Amino acid sequence: MTIALVRPETVYRRYTFYMADTTIKVDTAVRDRLQELARERGITMRELVAQLAGAMPTKEELAERREETKAYIEEHFLGEPYTEEDAEAGQRLWADIVSGRVGEVR
């Protein structure tokens, strides 16, 4: 016995013209989580995955942001080149703030 899949051509052709389908295999728990997140937002899982992918910067984008931030700091705060020592001092200060070792900022 052969079963033929019948698709309404006008709908199917219009839909597939704009969309390329790809299957992503994930654990059932991940799939359920994605489905729950999408449902809470009132969107499809396809839209949720697209939003997640758009929100995650690539290494290249992160490097570009870092350079832009560095240039801004140099221009508006330092007036001189931003060094690795400056970056390390900033990280230490932030760690102190988070741990409560630094008093109120005025």
JSON list of C-alpha atoms in Angstrom, two decimals:
[
{"chain": "A", "resi": 1, "resn": "MET", "atom": "CA", "xyz": [0.00, 0.00, 0.00]},
{"chain": "A", "resi": 2, "resn": "THR", "atom": "CA", "xyz": [1.36, 3.39, -0.99]},
{"chain": "A", "resi": 3, "resn": "ILE", "atom": "CA", "xyz": [0.28, 6.57, 0.72]},
{"chain": "A", "resi": 4, "resn": "ALA", "atom": "CA", "xyz": [0.67, 9.83, -1.12]},
{"chain": "A", "resi": 5, "resn": "LEU", "atom": "CA", "xyz": [1.09, 13.08, 0.77]},
{"chain": "A", "resi": 6, "resn": "VAL", "atom": "CA", "xyz": [-1.26, 15.69, -0.57]},
{"chain": "A", "resi": 7, "resn": "ARG", "atom": "CA", "xyz": [-0.38, 19.31, 0.16]},
{"chain": "A", "resi": 8, "resn": "PRO", "atom": "CA", "xyz": [-2.44, 22.32, -0.77]},
{"chain": "A", "resi": 9, "resn": "GLU", "atom": "CA", "xyz": [0.02, 23.66, -3.35]},
{"chain": "A", "resi": 10, "resn": "THR", "atom": "CA", "xyz": [-0.86, 27.33, -3.03]},
{"chain": "A", "resi": 11, "resn": "VAL", "atom": "CA", "xyz": [-0.33, 27.35, 0.74]},
{"chain": "A", "resi": 12, "resn": "TYR", "atom": "CA", "xyz": [2.69, 25.02, 0.71]},
{"chain": "A", "resi": 13, "resn": "ARG", "atom": "CA", "xyz": [4.50, 26.85, -2.09]},
{"chain": "A", "resi": 14, "resn": "ARG", "atom": "CA", "xyz": [3.92, 30.26, -0.49]},
{"chain": "A", "resi": 15, "resn": "TYR", "atom": "CA", "xyz": [5.12, 29.01, 2.91]},
{"chain": "A", "resi": 16, "resn": "THR", "atom": "CA", "xyz": [8.24, 27.23, 1.68]},
{"chain": "A", "resi": 17, "resn": "PHE", "atom": "CA", "xyz": [9.21, 30.14, -0.54]},
{"chain": "A", "resi": 18, "resn": "TYR", "atom": "CA", "xyz": [10.04, 32.16, 2.58]},
{"chain": "A", "resi": 19, "resn": "MET", "atom": "CA", "xyz": [11.15, 29.42, 4.99]},
{"chain": "A", "resi": 20, "resn": "ALA", "atom": "CA", "xyz": [13.90, 26.84, 4.96]},
{"chain": "A", "resi": 21, "resn": "ASP", "atom": "CA", "xyz": [13.26, 24.00, 7.38]},
{"chain": "A", "resi": 22, "resn": "THR", "atom": "CA", "xyz": [16.06, 22.51, 9.41]},
{"chain": "A", "resi": 23, "resn": "THR", "atom": "CA", "xyz": [15.75, 19.83, 12.03]},
{"chain": "A", "resi": 24, "resn": "ILE", "atom": "CA", "xyz": [17.64, 20.31, 15.27]},
{"chain": "A", "resi": 25, "resn": "LYS", "atom": "CA", "xyz": [17.89, 17.27, 17.49]},
{"chain": "A", "resi": 26, "resn": "VAL", "atom": "CA", "xyz": [17.80, 18.05, 21.21]},
{"chain": "A", "resi": 27, "resn": "ASP", "atom": "CA", "xyz": [16.97, 16.14, 24.36]},
{"chain": "A", "resi": 28, "resn": "THR", "atom": "CA", "xyz": [13.30, 15.88, 25.24]},
{"chain": "A", "resi": 29, "resn": "ALA", "atom": "CA", "xyz": [13.87, 18.09, 28.29]},
{"chain": "A", "resi": 30, "resn": "VAL", "atom": "CA", "xyz": [15.39, 20.82, 26.10]},
{"chain": "A", "resi": 31, "resn": "ARG", "atom": "CA", "xyz": [12.54, 20.57, 23.60]},
{"chain": "A", "resi": 32, "resn": "ASP", "atom": "CA", "xyz": [9.97, 20.80, 26.40]},
{"chain": "A", "resi": 33, "resn": "ARG", "atom": "CA", "xyz": [11.75, 23.80, 27.90]},
{"chain": "A", "resi": 34, "resn": "LEU", "atom": "CA", "xyz": [11.83, 25.59, 24.54]},
{"chain": "A", "resi": 35, "resn": "GLN", "atom": "CA", "xyz": [8.17, 24.84, 24.04]},
{"chain": "A", "resi": 36, "resn": "GLU", "atom": "CA", "xyz": [7.29, 26.19, 27.50]},
{"chain": "A", "resi": 37, "resn": "LEU", "atom": "CA", "xyz": [9.32, 29.37, 26.95]},
{"chain": "A", "resi": 38, "resn": "ALA", "atom": "CA", "xyz": [7.71, 29.94, 23.56]},
{"chain": "A", "resi": 39, "resn": "ARG", "atom": "CA", "xyz": [4.22, 29.33, 24.91]},
{"chain": "A", "resi": 40, "resn": "GLU", "atom": "CA", "xyz": [4.78, 31.82, 27.77]},
{"chain": "A", "resi": 41, "resn": "ARG", "atom": "CA", "xyz": [5.79, 34.46, 25.24]},
{"chain": "A", "resi": 42, "resn": "GLY", "atom": "CA", "xyz": [2.94, 33.69, 22.87]},
{"chain": "A", "resi": 43, "resn": "ILE", "atom": "CA", "xyz": [5.26, 32.77, 20.01]},
{"chain": "A", "resi": 44, "resn": "THR", "atom": "CA", "xyz": [6.24, 29.62, 18.16]},
{"chain": "A", "resi": 45, "resn": "MET", "atom": "CA", "xyz": [9.32, 27.57, 18.96]},
{"chain": "A", "resi": 46, "resn": "ARG", "atom": "CA", "xyz": [10.68, 28.64, 15.57]},
{"chain": "A", "resi": 47, "resn": "GLU", "atom": "CA", "xyz": [10.36, 32.31, 16.58]},
{"chain": "A", "resi": 48, "resn": "LEU", "atom": "CA", "xyz": [11.90, 31.61, 20.00]},
{"chain": "A", "resi": 49, "resn": "VAL", "atom": "CA", "xyz": [14.93, 29.89, 18.51]},
{"chain": "A", "resi": 50, "resn": "ALA", "atom": "CA", "xyz": [15.34, 32.78, 16.06]},
{"chain": "A", "resi": 51, "resn": "GLN", "atom": "CA", "xyz": [15.22, 35.27, 18.96]},
{"chain": "A", "resi": 52, "resn": "LEU", "atom": "CA", "xyz": [17.75, 33.25, 20.97]},
{"chain": "A", "resi": 53, "resn": "ALA", "atom": "CA", "xyz": [20.11, 33.03, 18.00]},
{"chain": "A", "resi": 54, "resn": "GLY", "atom": "CA", "xyz": [19.80, 36.76, 17.38]},
{"chain": "A", "resi": 55, "resn": "ALA", "atom": "CA", "xyz": [20.50, 37.59, 21.03]},
{"chain": "A", "resi": 56, "resn": "MET", "atom": "CA", "xyz": [23.72, 35.59, 21.29]},
{"chain": "A", "resi": 57, "resn": "PRO", "atom": "CA", "xyz": [26.73, 37.50, 19.95]},
{"chain": "A", "resi": 58, "resn": "THR", "atom": "CA", "xyz": [29.46, 35.71, 18.04]},
{"chain": "A", "resi": 59, "resn": "LYS", "atom": "CA", "xyz": [33.12, 35.91, 19.10]},
{"chain": "A", "resi": 60, "resn": "GLU", "atom": "CA", "xyz": [33.67, 38.43, 16.32]},
{"chain": "A", "resi": 61, "resn": "GLU", "atom": "CA", "xyz": [30.76, 40.59, 17.50]},
{"chain": "A", "resi": 62, "resn": "LEU", "atom": "CA", "xyz": [32.05, 40.46, 21.09]},
{"chain": "A", "resi": 63, "resn": "ALA", "atom": "CA", "xyz": [35.52, 41.52, 19.95]},
{"chain": "A", "resi": 64, "resn": "GLU", "atom": "CA", "xyz": [33.98, 44.39, 17.98]},
{"chain": "A", "resi": 65, "resn": "ARG", "atom": "CA", "xyz": [31.99, 45.51, 21.05]},
{"chain": "A", "resi": 66, "resn": "ARG", "atom": "CA", "xyz": [35.13, 45.35, 23.17]},
{"chain": "A", "resi": 67, "resn": "GLU", "atom": "CA", "xyz": [37.03, 47.57, 20.74]},
{"chain": "A", "resi": 68, "resn": "GLU", "atom": "CA", "xyz": [34.15, 50.06, 20.56]},
{"chain": "A", "resi": 69, "resn": "THR", "atom": "CA", "xyz": [33.91, 50.16, 24.36]},
{"chain": "A", "resi": 70, "resn": "LYS", "atom": "CA", "xyz": [37.67, 50.57, 24.68]},
{"chain": "A", "resi": 71, "resn": "ALA", "atom": "CA", "xyz": [37.62, 53.51, 22.23]},
{"chain": "A", "resi": 72, "resn": "TYR", "atom": "CA", "xyz": [34.75, 55.13, 24.14]},
{"chain": "A", "resi": 73, "resn": "ILE", "atom": "CA", "xyz": [36.56, 54.79, 27.49]},
{"chain": "A", "resi": 74, "resn": "GLU", "atom": "CA", "xyz": [39.75, 56.22, 26.03]},
{"chain": "A", "resi": 75, "resn": "GLU", "atom": "CA", "xyz": [37.93, 59.17, 24.52]},
{"chain": "A", "resi": 76, "resn": "HIS", "atom": "CA", "xyz": [35.51, 60.03, 27.35]},
{"chain": "A", "resi": 77, "resn": "PHE", "atom": "CA", "xyz": [37.26, 58.94, 30.54]},
{"chain": "A", "resi": 78, "resn": "LEU", "atom": "CA", "xyz": [40.97, 58.34, 30.19]},
{"chain": "A", "resi": 79, "resn": "GLY", "atom": "CA", "xyz": [42.24, 60.61, 27.48]},
{"chain": "A", "resi": 80, "resn": "GLU", "atom": "CA", "xyz": [44.96, 58.02, 26.91]},
{"chain": "A", "resi": 81, "resn": "PRO", "atom": "CA", "xyz": [45.21, 54.40, 25.71]},
{"chain": "A", "resi": 82, "resn": "TYR", "atom": "CA", "xyz": [43.24, 51.80, 27.67]},
{"chain": "A", "resi": 83, "resn": "THR", "atom": "CA", "xyz": [45.66, 49.09, 28.84]},
{"chain": "A", "resi": 84, "resn": "GLU", "atom": "CA", "xyz": [45.33, 45.56, 30.14]},
{"chain": "A", "resi": 85, "resn": "GLU", "atom": "CA", "xyz": [46.25, 46.94, 33.57]},
{"chain": "A", "resi": 86, "resn": "ASP", "atom": "CA", "xyz": [43.20, 49.20, 33.35]},
{"chain": "A", "resi": 87, "resn": "ALA", "atom": "CA", "xyz": [41.04, 46.19, 32.44]},
{"chain": "A", "resi": 88, "resn": "GLU", "atom": "CA", "xyz": [42.40, 44.15, 35.36]},
{"chain": "A", "resi": 89, "resn": "ALA", "atom": "CA", "xyz": [41.88, 47.06, 37.78]},
{"chain": "A", "resi": 90, "resn": "GLY", "atom": "CA", "xyz": [38.29, 47.36, 36.57]},
{"chain": "A", "resi": 91, "resn": "GLN", "atom": "CA", "xyz": [37.69, 43.64, 37.07]},
{"chain": "A", "resi": 92, "resn": "ARG", "atom": "CA", "xyz": [39.12, 43.82, 40.60]},
{"chain": "A", "resi": 93, "resn": "LEU", "atom": "CA", "xyz": [36.94, 46.83, 41.42]},
{"chain": "A", "resi": 94, "resn": "TRP", "atom": "CA", "xyz": [33.84, 45.08, 40.08]},
{"chain": "A", "resi": 95, "resn": "ALA", "atom": "CA", "xyz": [34.64, 41.95, 42.13]},
{"chain": "A", "resi": 96, "resn": "ASP", "atom": "CA", "xyz": [35.04, 44.13, 45.23]},
{"chain": "A", "resi": 97, "resn": "ILE", "atom": "CA", "xyz": [31.70, 45.84, 44.58]},
{"chain": "A", "resi": 98, "resn": "VAL", "atom": "CA", "xyz": [29.92, 42.53, 44.06]},
{"chain": "A", "resi": 99, "resn": "SER", "atom": "CA", "xyz": [31.44, 41.05, 47.23]},
{"chain": "A", "resi": 100, "resn": "GLY", "atom": "CA", "xyz": [30.61, 44.14, 49.28]},
{"chain": "A", "resi": 101, "resn": "ARG", "atom": "CA", "xyz": [34.23, 45.06, 50.00]},
{"chain": "A", "resi": 102, "resn": "VAL", "atom": "CA", "xyz": [33.75, 48.54, 48.56]},
{"chain": "A", "resi": 103, "resn": "GLY", "atom": "CA", "xyz": [31.73, 51.19, 50.39]},
{"chain": "A", "resi": 104, "resn": "GLU", "atom": "CA", "xyz": [28.97, 53.27, 48.87]},
{"chain": "A", "resi": 105, "resn": "VAL", "atom": "CA", "xyz": [29.70, 54.85, 45.51]},
{"chain": "A", "resi": 106, "resn": "ARG", "atom": "CA", "xyz": [29.09, 58.62, 45.60]}
]
